[in-house]
Tab-separated table of C-alpha atoms in Angstrom:
chain	number	residue	atom	x	y	z
S	1	ASP	CA	-41.579	56.501	4.275
S	2	THR	CA	-39.270	56.420	7.041
S	3	GLY	CA	-41.696	58.416	9.811
S	4	VAL	CA	-44.030	57.015	12.290
S	5	SER	CA	-46.658	54.906	10.567
S	6	GLN	CA	-50.386	54.531	12.357
S	7	ASN	CA	-53.014	51.865	11.266
S	8	PRO	CA	-55.676	52.019	10.510
S	9	ARG	CA	-56.016	55.647	9.734
S	10	HIS	CA	-59.867	55.878	10.254
S	11	LYS	CA	-61.986	53.318	12.399
S	12	ILE	CA	-65.671	53.181	12.938
S	13	THR	CA	-67.104	51.123	15.458
S	14	LYS	CA	-70.261	50.212	17.307
S	15	ARG	CA	-70.330	51.102	21.120
S	16	GLY	CA	-69.246	47.977	23.181
S	17	GLN	CA	-66.986	46.832	20.550
S	18	ASN	CA	-63.169	46.475	21.365
S	19	VAL	CA	-60.877	48.206	18.979
S	20	THR	CA	-56.891	47.891	18.705
S	21	PHE	CA	-54.732	50.508	16.741
S	22	ARG	CA	-51.108	50.010	15.669
S	23	CYS	CA	-48.037	52.340	15.776
S	24	ASP	CA	-44.904	51.534	14.105
S	25	PRO	CA	-42.304	54.286	15.338
S	26	ILE	CA	-39.227	55.264	13.639
S	27	SER	CA	-36.889	52.110	13.725
S	28	GLU	CA	-33.942	53.275	15.665
S	29	HIS	CA	-36.460	54.992	18.334
S	30	ASN	CA	-36.610	53.329	21.509
S	31	ARG	CA	-39.207	55.548	23.212
S	32	LEU	CA	-42.946	55.649	22.291
S	33	TYR	CA	-45.948	57.730	23.406
S	34	TRP	CA	-49.356	57.647	22.750
S	35	TYR	CA	-51.667	60.724	23.015
S	36	ARG	CA	-55.508	61.340	22.708
S	37	GLN	CA	-56.551	64.528	21.016
S	38	THR	CA	-60.336	65.198	21.109
S	39	LEU	CA	-61.897	67.789	18.614
S	40	GLY	CA	-60.933	71.547	19.253
S	41	GLN	CA	-58.254	70.249	22.037
S	42	GLY	CA	-54.512	69.566	22.369
S	43	PRO	CA	-53.289	66.367	22.519
S	44	GLU	CA	-53.415	64.506	26.123
S	45	PHE	CA	-50.797	62.142	27.002
S	46	LEU	CA	-51.648	58.562	27.599
S	47	THR	CA	-48.657	56.370	28.133
S	48	TYR	CA	-45.102	56.081	27.350
S	49	PHE	CA	-42.809	52.879	26.570
S	50	GLN	CA	-38.737	52.802	26.527
S	51	ASN	CA	-38.351	49.598	24.649
S	52	GLU	CA	-40.616	47.018	25.923
S	53	ALA	CA	-41.044	48.726	28.987
S	54	GLN	CA	-44.255	50.742	29.852
S	55	LEU	CA	-42.910	53.285	32.263
S	56	GLU	CA	-45.765	55.371	32.381
S	57	LYS	CA	-49.493	54.306	32.208
S	58	SER	CA	-51.395	56.148	35.315
S	59	ARG	CA	-52.644	58.383	32.691
S	60	LEU	CA	-54.551	55.807	30.500
S	61	LEU	CA	-58.097	57.133	30.898
S	62	SER	CA	-59.513	54.008	32.434
S	63	ASP	CA	-59.083	50.081	33.051
S	64	ARG	CA	-60.790	49.785	29.171
S	65	PHE	CA	-57.476	51.180	27.828
S	66	SER	CA	-54.287	49.030	27.756
S	67	ALA	CA	-51.165	49.398	25.506
S	68	GLU	CA	-48.248	47.283	24.575
S	69	ARG	CA	-44.946	46.918	23.026
S	70	PRO	CA	-44.085	43.707	23.185
S	71	LYS	CA	-40.776	43.480	21.322
S	72	GLY	CA	-39.788	47.010	21.904
S	73	SER	CA	-40.783	47.938	18.150
S	74	PHE	CA	-44.375	48.458	17.119
S	75	SER	CA	-47.110	49.178	19.699
S	76	THR	CA	-50.896	48.540	19.869
S	77	LEU	CA	-53.689	50.599	22.064
S	78	GLU	CA	-56.409	48.643	22.801
S	79	ILE	CA	-59.968	50.235	23.798
S	80	GLN	CA	-62.207	47.532	25.184
S	81	ARG	CA	-66.147	48.080	25.587
S	82	THR	CA	-65.832	51.284	23.386
S	83	GLU	CA	-68.370	54.399	24.448
S	84	GLN	CA	-68.937	57.238	22.343
S	85	GLY	CA	-66.867	59.475	24.566
S	86	ASP	CA	-63.801	57.563	23.219
S	87	SER	CA	-64.370	58.935	19.750
S	88	ALA	CA	-61.145	60.883	19.413
S	89	MET	CA	-57.718	61.060	17.280
S	90	TYR	CA	-55.072	58.745	18.729
S	91	LEU	CA	-51.736	59.715	18.164
S	92	CYS	CA	-48.480	58.153	18.191
S	93	ALA	CA	-45.088	59.375	18.559
S	94	SER	CA	-41.555	58.505	18.996
S	95	SER	CA	-37.969	59.546	19.726
S	96	SER	CA	-34.566	58.208	20.758
S	97	ARG	CA	-32.717	58.976	23.682
S	98	SER	CA	-30.986	61.960	22.217
S	99	ASP	CA	-33.903	63.580	20.814
S	100	THR	CA	-35.469	66.590	22.290
S	101	GLU	CA	-38.482	66.239	20.277
S	102	ALA	CA	-40.904	63.495	19.420
S	103	PHE	CA	-41.817	62.765	15.905
S	104	PHE	CA	-45.578	62.168	15.573
S	105	GLY	CA	-47.903	59.714	13.183
S	106	GLN	CA	-50.698	60.963	11.518
S	107	GLY	CA	-53.018	59.304	13.947
S	108	THR	CA	-55.829	57.164	13.889
S	109	ARG	CA	-59.244	58.796	14.054
S	110	LEU	CA	-62.015	56.619	15.978
S	111	THR	CA	-65.511	57.241	15.868
S	112	VAL	CA	-68.131	55.095	17.935
S	113	VAL	CA	-71.486	55.277	16.860
P	1	ALA	CA	-49.249	69.661	37.890
P	2	GLN	CA	-48.665	71.622	34.898
P	3	LYS	CA	-51.000	73.867	32.965
P	4	ILE	CA	-50.484	75.574	29.212
P	5	THR	CA	-52.783	78.413	28.367
P	6	GLN	CA	-53.291	79.467	24.652
P	7	THR	CA	-55.772	82.379	24.791
P	8	GLN	CA	-56.059	83.275	21.283
P	9	PRO	CA	-58.530	80.413	19.701
P	10	GLY	CA	-57.919	82.241	16.122
P	11	MET	CA	-55.501	84.382	14.748
P	12	PHE	CA	-55.342	85.985	11.068
P	13	VAL	CA	-52.160	87.321	9.632
P	14	GLN	CA	-51.290	89.037	6.165
P	15	GLU	CA	-48.951	86.684	4.039
P	16	LYS	CA	-45.390	88.246	4.737
P	17	GLU	CA	-46.006	89.853	7.985
P	18	ALA	CA	-45.141	88.489	11.429
P	19	VAL	CA	-47.385	87.082	14.007
P	20	THR	CA	-47.230	86.254	17.621
P	21	LEU	CA	-48.936	83.256	19.365
P	22	ASP	CA	-49.164	83.450	22.901
P	23	CYS	CA	-48.661	80.788	25.410
P	24	THR	CA	-48.633	80.912	29.395
P	25	TYR	CA	-47.471	77.785	31.433
P	26	ASP	CA	-47.973	77.116	35.234
P	27	THR	CA	-45.353	74.661	37.064
P	28	SER	CA	-43.787	74.461	40.490
P	29	ASP	CA	-40.849	72.543	38.912
P	30	GLN	CA	-37.693	74.521	38.368
P	31	SER	CA	-36.451	72.375	35.398
P	32	TYR	CA	-38.759	72.240	32.406
P	33	GLY	CA	-38.804	72.459	28.768
P	34	LEU	CA	-41.420	74.298	26.185
P	35	PHE	CA	-42.130	72.954	22.787
P	36	TRP	CA	-44.241	74.429	19.957
P	37	TYR	CA	-45.845	72.194	17.642
P	38	LYS	CA	-47.553	72.772	14.276
P	39	GLN	CA	-50.651	70.701	13.132
P	40	PRO	CA	-51.878	70.824	9.436
P	41	SER	CA	-55.271	69.869	8.296
P	42	SER	CA	-53.584	66.273	7.659
P	43	GLY	CA	-53.091	65.690	11.365
P	44	GLU	CA	-49.367	64.966	12.255
P	45	MET	CA	-47.905	67.139	14.784
P	46	ILE	CA	-44.997	68.936	13.454
P	47	PHE	CA	-42.086	69.786	15.779
P	48	LEU	CA	-41.284	73.691	15.602
P	49	ILE	CA	-38.832	74.810	18.319
P	50	TYR	CA	-37.967	73.967	21.957
P	51	GLN	CA	-36.795	76.272	25.004
P	52	GLY	CA	-35.354	74.525	28.197
P	53	SER	CA	-35.977	76.278	31.349
P	54	TYR	CA	-32.272	77.206	32.153
P	55	ASP	CA	-31.428	78.398	28.616
P	56	GLU	CA	-30.423	81.943	28.882
P	57	GLN	CA	-31.110	82.771	25.120
P	58	ASN	CA	-34.437	82.880	23.229
P	59	ALA	CA	-34.272	79.876	20.786
P	60	THR	CA	-34.726	80.411	17.166
P	61	GLU	CA	-35.446	78.022	14.040
P	62	GLY	CA	-35.337	79.398	10.974
P	63	ARG	CA	-38.576	81.797	10.488
P	64	TYR	CA	-39.644	80.765	14.283
P	65	SER	CA	-38.425	82.253	17.450
P	66	LEU	CA	-39.460	81.861	20.774
P	67	ASN	CA	-39.866	84.609	23.104
P	68	PHE	CA	-39.181	83.226	26.659
P	69	GLN	CA	-40.168	85.454	29.702
P	70	LYS	CA	-39.508	83.115	32.521
P	71	ALA	CA	-40.767	85.606	35.207
P	72	ARG	CA	-43.885	85.731	33.544
P	73	LYS	CA	-44.130	82.518	32.607
P	74	SER	CA	-44.546	82.943	29.064
P	75	ALA	CA	-43.449	81.271	26.061
P	76	ASN	CA	-44.794	83.189	22.934
P	77	LEU	CA	-44.197	81.741	19.458
P	78	VAL	CA	-43.107	84.422	16.872
P	79	ILE	CA	-43.275	83.437	13.324
P	80	SER	CA	-41.689	85.868	10.940
P	81	ALA	CA	-42.690	86.730	7.066
P	82	SER	CA	-45.618	84.405	7.017
P	83	GLN	CA	-46.358	82.330	4.171
P	84	LEU	CA	-49.601	80.797	3.173
P	85	GLY	CA	-48.624	77.330	4.288
P	86	ASP	CA	-48.501	78.253	8.022
P	87	SER	CA	-52.024	78.160	7.882
P	88	ALA	CA	-52.682	75.578	10.575
P	89	MET	CA	-53.124	74.694	14.486
P	90	TYR	CA	-50.383	75.952	16.668
P	91	PHE	CA	-49.876	74.173	20.198
P	92	CYS	CA	-47.672	75.134	22.960
P	93	ALA	CA	-46.592	72.276	25.301
P	94	MET	CA	-44.132	71.413	28.025
P	95	ASN	CA	-42.714	68.860	30.004
P	96	THR	CA	-41.293	68.646	33.533
P	97	ASN	CA	-37.964	67.410	35.073
P	98	ASN	CA	-36.583	66.189	31.857
P	99	ALA	CA	-39.744	63.698	31.455
P	100	GLY	CA	-38.829	63.294	27.883
P	101	ASN	CA	-41.747	63.941	25.624
P	102	MET	CA	-44.572	63.115	28.059
P	103	LEU	CA	-46.130	66.419	26.950
P	104	THR	CA	-48.724	68.486	28.560
P	105	PHE	CA	-50.576	70.774	25.655
P	106	GLY	CA	-52.347	73.790	25.599
P	107	GLY	CA	-55.589	73.885	23.646
P	108	GLY	CA	-54.196	75.761	20.374
P	109	THR	CA	-54.421	78.560	18.330
P	110	ARG	CA	-55.484	78.007	14.672
P	111	LEU	CA	-53.619	80.523	12.374
P	112	MET	CA	-54.926	81.841	9.030
P	113	VAL	CA	-52.580	83.542	6.868
P	114	LYS	CA	-54.272	85.597	4.128
P	115	PRO	CA	-52.889	86.081	0.647
């Protein structure tokens, strides 16, 4: 499968725990995006990388959220001290410089209990 | 700031008929792009069609066309000859000032195709 891969697909965690999600973009894509989608809503943009540089992070929801893309390939999104309101689908997307559209993964569904 | 509004939470269409999904947008930028994505129950977002604000002709991709009315700030998606596999959530989205795929999405429309 050469699409965008996200792991895990599902994560259940207790309130207050830290969680980390991984995204492997399409191999030749240098741009990577994270979105959050709550139930019944459209995706909400969180952050953007071009290669290893995080070019937009002002839309991360709070300082409990952080993302990295250390070698310009895969990316991780970490949520510290999870809250019930963090329960959502977290989507990753990638694109190349010449692409108009982004290619999305199937998402990681987080449930905080 | 930009905003996307989709006023139809749910739509039914008979198989083989055409359907129009509404999208209006708001932005003060002159350069922007409009996108439609499909989200089946499996969760991934599938790109359907794109329209740039300076494109004079409406975009078409197979059975999908985008009815772009700039003065009305609307970008409706038309699906011709609906198929059962078209049943899904549909999202309208936009970027501004060539901001790549840092997109603002609407709330979506659930389309259900009846056999």
